Amino acid sequence: MKFIKLESYEALSRAAADIIAAQVVQKKNSVLGLATGSSPLGTYARLSEMCGAGEVDFSDVTCVNLDEYVGLRAENEQSYRYFMNKNLFSHINIKPEKTFVPNGCAEELAREAAEYDALIERLGGIDLQLLGIGLDGHIGFNEPDEFFTKETHVVELDVSTIEANARFFARREDVPTKAITMGMGAIMRAKKILLIANGKKKWEILEKAMYGKITPRVPASILQLHPDVTVIYSET
Ligand code: GLP
């Protein structure tokens, strides 16, 4: 695991965008695994800028997102599909049909989950997976549990996750209690992983994930077993 500490969120975002852009420059038809949350906002803004300046071309890239809330439609401003369209896809030259986010409104969520894994497999797996980390150590929405789940699956969100994400919703009651998330299988099979975290409050869990016991109680700790992980952290 390579650990990089940078002086600011701005520097973190630039460094993360550079890594993603380098991946796309090296392999035009890369499959990027993408994340939501506040952490990647700066990275996405920087990638949008780089694409606008002709420094990176997303026309052959495919994106597969980690997760989605159950019950939120794409038009809902709190859905992760909406977030991705607003913060990245609408600013870069990616083909809309090459952007994938699990459908949290699918009638049969178990089937949606299985199809999402089949899609990732058909794409040949993920070349570079971008991750944030939740305060409870979750990646995607793989919450602390007694075991790691390999496949894409539906999860009950932890109270701490609901509370942490309530800032994006008008009322706490509006935060969905369930989500559909990529499992550890697709994440761990990604050829490269880039985890970004900013803010002092993330340090304690990040340190546990990087150097602590490998346990499903700290889902991100599984990344210690991956051969190519870069973690970028900034205190601000
Ligand atoms: C959310 C997402 C994760 C994200 C994490 C951290 O719940 N499902 O993919 O990494 O929480 O979010 P933030 O970057 O806003 O701290």
Short mmCIF file of C-alpha atoms and ligand atoms in Angstrom, two decimals:
data_model
loop_
_atom_site.label_atom_id
_atom_site.label_comp_id
_atom_site.label_asym_id
_atom_site.label_seq_id
_atom_site.Cartn_x
_atom_site.Cartn_y
_atom_site.Cartn_z
CA MET A 1 0.00 0.00 0.00
CA LYS A 2 1.41 3.33 -1.02
CA PHE A 3 0.49 6.19 1.32
CA ILE A 4 0.73 9.82 0.22
CA LYS A 5 -0.06 12.71 2.55
CA LEU A 6 -0.63 16.04 0.86
CA GLU A 7 -0.96 19.55 2.22
CA SER A 8 -4.48 20.35 1.07
CA TYR A 9 -7.69 19.01 -0.43
CA GLU A 10 -6.79 20.89 -3.60
CA ALA A 11 -3.46 19.04 -3.85
CA LEU A 12 -5.18 15.71 -3.10
CA SER A 13 -7.75 16.33 -5.83
CA ARG A 14 -5.09 17.24 -8.38
CA ALA A 15 -2.99 14.19 -7.53
CA ALA A 16 -6.00 11.85 -7.72
CA ALA A 17 -7.12 13.36 -11.04
CA ASP A 18 -3.58 12.95 -12.41
CA ILE A 19 -3.59 9.25 -11.52
CA ILE A 20 -6.99 8.72 -13.16
CA ALA A 21 -6.01 10.75 -16.23
CA ALA A 22 -2.75 8.78 -16.55
CA GLN A 23 -4.74 5.56 -16.48
CA VAL A 24 -6.96 6.80 -19.32
CA VAL A 25 -4.02 8.11 -21.34
CA GLN A 26 -2.28 4.73 -21.03
CA LYS A 27 -5.42 2.76 -21.84
CA LYS A 28 -8.02 4.65 -23.81
CA ASN A 29 -10.75 2.11 -23.15
CA SER A 30 -10.15 1.87 -19.40
CA VAL A 31 -12.89 0.70 -17.09
CA LEU A 32 -13.01 3.13 -14.18
CA GLY A 33 -14.74 2.24 -10.94
CA LEU A 34 -16.06 5.47 -9.47
CA ALA A 35 -17.26 6.67 -6.10
CA THR A 36 -19.60 9.33 -4.76
CA GLY A 37 -19.50 11.37 -1.56
CA SER A 38 -17.81 14.68 -0.91
CA SER A 39 -14.24 13.32 -1.15
CA PRO A 40 -14.12 12.90 -4.96
CA LEU A 41 -15.79 16.24 -5.80
CA GLY A 42 -12.46 18.04 -6.29
CA THR A 43 -11.07 15.15 -8.31
CA TYR A 44 -14.08 15.20 -10.61
CA ALA A 45 -13.86 18.99 -11.03
CA ARG A 46 -10.19 18.67 -11.94
CA LEU A 47 -10.86 15.82 -14.39
CA SER A 48 -13.59 17.94 -15.99
CA GLU A 49 -11.10 20.77 -16.41
CA MET A 50 -8.46 18.45 -17.87
CA CYS A 51 -10.97 16.99 -20.31
CA GLY A 52 -12.09 20.51 -21.33
CA ALA A 53 -8.44 21.40 -21.97
CA GLY A 54 -8.04 18.32 -24.18
CA GLU A 55 -5.60 16.68 -21.76
CA VAL A 56 -7.66 13.54 -21.34
CA ASP A 57 -10.18 11.83 -23.59
CA PHE A 58 -13.00 9.80 -22.07
CA SER A 59 -14.67 8.83 -25.34
CA ASP A 60 -13.67 5.16 -25.02
CA VAL A 61 -13.86 4.95 -21.23
CA THR A 62 -16.50 2.97 -19.35
CA CYS A 63 -17.43 3.92 -15.79
CA VAL A 64 -19.02 1.64 -13.25
CA ASN A 65 -20.09 3.20 -9.99
CA LEU A 66 -19.84 1.54 -6.65
CA ASP A 67 -23.27 2.02 -5.25
CA GLU A 68 -26.72 3.60 -5.18
CA TYR A 69 -29.43 4.22 -2.61
CA VAL A 70 -32.38 1.88 -2.79
CA GLY A 71 -35.55 3.70 -3.79
CA LEU A 72 -34.05 6.84 -5.31
CA ARG A 73 -34.67 7.42 -9.00
CA ALA A 74 -32.05 8.90 -11.31
CA GLU A 75 -33.93 12.25 -11.33
CA ASN A 76 -33.77 12.48 -7.54
CA GLU A 77 -31.07 15.00 -6.66
CA GLN A 78 -29.83 12.79 -3.83
CA SER A 79 -29.34 9.73 -6.00
CA TYR A 80 -25.82 8.75 -6.87
CA ARG A 81 -26.75 8.62 -10.57
CA TYR A 82 -27.77 12.27 -10.34
CA PHE A 83 -24.55 13.08 -8.47
CA MET A 84 -22.39 11.45 -11.13
CA ASN A 85 -24.19 13.15 -14.02
CA LYS A 86 -24.00 16.52 -12.30
CA ASN A 87 -20.43 16.37 -11.02
CA LEU A 88 -18.64 14.44 -13.73
CA PHE A 89 -20.42 12.84 -16.66
CA SER A 90 -22.01 16.05 -17.96
CA HIS A 91 -18.60 17.77 -18.01
CA ILE A 92 -16.53 15.14 -19.82
CA ASN A 93 -16.79 13.51 -23.22
CA ILE A 94 -17.86 10.10 -21.94
CA LYS A 95 -20.65 8.33 -23.82
CA PRO A 96 -23.72 8.22 -21.56
CA GLU A 97 -24.28 4.57 -22.50
CA LYS A 98 -20.86 3.78 -21.06
CA THR A 99 -21.74 5.06 -17.59
CA PHE A 100 -23.18 2.57 -15.15
CA VAL A 101 -24.62 3.04 -11.68
CA PRO A 102 -26.57 0.24 -9.96
CA ASN A 103 -30.31 0.79 -10.27
CA GLY A 104 -31.67 1.24 -6.76
CA CYS A 105 -35.22 1.21 -8.09
CA ALA A 106 -35.01 -2.13 -9.87
CA GLU A 107 -38.05 -4.30 -9.19
CA GLU A 108 -35.88 -7.24 -8.30
CA LEU A 109 -32.83 -5.93 -6.54
CA ALA A 110 -31.20 -9.35 -6.26
CA ARG A 111 -31.36 -9.69 -10.04
CA GLU A 112 -30.04 -6.16 -10.51
CA ALA A 113 -27.11 -7.04 -8.23
CA ALA A 114 -26.29 -10.23 -10.15
CA GLU A 115 -26.54 -8.40 -13.46
CA TYR A 116 -24.21 -5.67 -12.20
CA ASP A 117 -21.55 -8.25 -11.40
CA ALA A 118 -22.08 -9.89 -14.79
CA LEU A 119 -21.66 -6.49 -16.45
CA ILE A 120 -18.36 -5.85 -14.65
CA GLU A 121 -17.17 -9.28 -15.66
CA ARG A 122 -18.16 -8.71 -19.31
CA LEU A 123 -16.20 -5.47 -19.23
CA GLY A 124 -13.15 -7.46 -18.18
CA GLY A 125 -13.13 -6.10 -14.64
CA ILE A 126 -12.12 -2.69 -13.36
CA ASP A 127 -8.79 -1.14 -14.32
CA LEU A 128 -8.77 1.56 -11.68
CA GLN A 129 -11.14 1.79 -8.75
CA LEU A 130 -11.54 5.10 -6.95
CA LEU A 131 -12.69 4.84 -3.35
CA GLY A 132 -13.60 7.11 -0.48
CA ILE A 133 -13.89 5.80 3.07
CA GLY A 134 -16.81 6.12 5.46
CA LEU A 135 -16.26 7.06 9.10
CA ASP A 136 -17.07 3.47 10.03
CA GLY A 137 -14.54 2.16 7.49
CA HIS A 138 -17.03 1.35 4.74
CA ILE A 139 -16.02 1.33 1.10
CA GLY A 140 -18.82 1.66 -1.42
CA PHE A 141 -21.58 0.77 1.01
CA ASN A 142 -19.87 -2.33 2.37
CA GLU A 143 -20.68 -1.70 6.01
CA PRO A 144 -18.93 -3.28 9.01
CA ASP A 145 -20.18 -6.84 9.38
CA GLU A 146 -19.19 -10.32 10.52
CA PHE A 147 -17.97 -11.19 7.03
CA PHE A 148 -16.90 -9.60 3.77
CA THR A 149 -19.48 -9.90 0.98
CA LYS A 150 -18.05 -10.77 -2.40
CA GLU A 151 -20.94 -9.98 -4.75
CA THR A 152 -22.94 -6.84 -5.42
CA HIS A 153 -25.66 -6.86 -2.77
CA VAL A 154 -28.29 -4.89 -0.90
CA VAL A 155 -27.25 -3.53 2.49
CA GLU A 156 -28.94 -1.97 5.47
CA LEU A 157 -27.06 1.24 6.16
CA ASP A 158 -25.49 1.75 9.57
CA VAL A 159 -26.98 4.45 11.77
CA SER A 160 -23.62 6.26 11.64
CA THR A 161 -23.68 6.21 7.83
CA ILE A 162 -27.25 7.52 7.73
CA GLU A 163 -26.23 10.29 10.12
CA ALA A 164 -23.08 11.14 8.15
CA ASN A 165 -25.02 11.31 4.89
CA ALA A 166 -28.00 13.21 6.34
CA ARG A 167 -26.16 16.47 5.52
CA PHE A 168 -27.07 15.97 1.88
CA PHE A 169 -30.81 15.57 2.56
CA ALA A 170 -33.47 18.06 3.68
CA ARG A 171 -34.46 15.84 6.60
CA ARG A 172 -32.78 12.89 8.32
CA GLU A 173 -35.93 10.82 7.66
CA ASP A 174 -35.34 11.28 3.93
CA VAL A 175 -32.06 9.35 3.99
CA PRO A 176 -32.70 5.90 2.54
CA THR A 177 -31.97 3.06 4.94
CA LYS A 178 -30.83 0.66 2.25
CA ALA A 179 -28.41 0.73 -0.63
CA ILE A 180 -27.12 -1.55 -3.35
CA THR A 181 -23.35 -1.80 -3.46
CA MET A 182 -20.59 -3.52 -5.34
CA GLY A 183 -19.13 -6.22 -3.12
CA MET A 184 -15.51 -6.81 -2.19
CA GLY A 185 -15.02 -9.23 -5.10
CA ALA A 186 -15.21 -6.65 -7.89
CA ILE A 187 -13.34 -4.07 -5.80
CA MET A 188 -10.49 -6.43 -4.93
CA ARG A 189 -10.22 -7.66 -8.52
CA ALA A 190 -9.66 -4.09 -9.75
CA LYS A 191 -6.14 -3.88 -11.15
CA LYS A 192 -5.41 -0.67 -9.24
CA ILE A 193 -7.12 1.02 -6.33
CA LEU A 194 -6.95 4.68 -5.40
CA LEU A 195 -8.44 5.66 -2.04
CA ILE A 196 -8.81 9.30 -1.15
CA ALA A 197 -9.67 10.70 2.27
CA ASN A 198 -9.54 14.22 3.60
CA GLY A 199 -10.17 15.84 6.97
CA LYS A 200 -8.71 15.03 10.39
CA LYS A 201 -11.86 13.16 11.38
CA LYS A 202 -11.07 10.49 8.77
CA TRP A 203 -7.56 9.85 10.09
CA GLU A 204 -8.45 7.43 12.89
CA ILE A 205 -10.39 5.05 10.64
CA LEU A 206 -7.92 5.43 7.79
CA GLU A 207 -5.04 4.44 10.04
CA LYS A 208 -6.99 1.42 11.27
CA ALA A 209 -7.81 0.42 7.70
CA MET A 210 -4.21 0.73 6.51
CA TYR A 211 -2.28 -0.63 9.46
CA GLY A 212 -4.78 -2.39 11.74
CA LYS A 213 -6.19 -5.89 11.81
CA ILE A 214 -7.77 -7.10 8.58
CA THR A 215 -11.36 -7.54 9.65
CA PRO A 216 -14.84 -7.12 8.16
CA ARG A 217 -15.50 -4.85 11.15
CA VAL A 218 -13.29 -2.35 9.28
CA PRO A 219 -14.29 -3.13 5.69
CA ALA A 220 -11.53 -1.02 4.09
CA SER A 221 -8.89 -3.12 5.91
CA ILE A 222 -9.30 -5.78 3.21
CA LEU A 223 -7.39 -3.41 0.92
CA GLN A 224 -4.20 -4.41 2.75
CA LEU A 225 -4.41 -7.64 0.75
CA HIS A 226 -4.52 -5.86 -2.61
CA PRO A 227 -1.22 -5.60 -4.52
CA ASP A 228 -1.69 -2.09 -5.94
CA VAL A 229 -3.37 0.40 -3.62
CA THR A 230 -2.54 4.10 -3.37
CA VAL A 231 -4.01 6.08 -0.49
CA ILE A 232 -3.97 9.86 -0.67
CA TYR A 233 -4.82 11.80 2.47
CA SER A 234 -4.96 15.47 3.36
CA GLU A 235 -5.81 16.91 6.78
CA THR A 236 -7.94 19.71 5.39
C1 GLP B 1 -20.72 7.34 1.21
C2 GLP B 1 -20.44 6.49 -0.05
C3 GLP B 1 -19.00 6.04 -0.10
C4 GLP B 1 -18.14 7.20 0.29
C5 GLP B 1 -18.32 7.49 1.76
C6 GLP B 1 -17.56 8.71 2.27
O1 GLP B 1 -21.69 6.84 2.03
N1 GLP B 1 -21.29 5.37 -0.24
O2 GLP B 1 -18.69 5.53 -1.38
O3 GLP B 1 -16.78 6.90 0.08
O4 GLP B 1 -19.67 7.53 2.11
O5 GLP B 1 -18.21 9.88 1.93
P1 GLP B 1 -17.54 11.30 1.99
O6 GLP B 1 -16.54 11.33 0.89
O7 GLP B 1 -18.65 12.28 1.78
O8 GLP B 1 -16.91 11.41 3.34
#
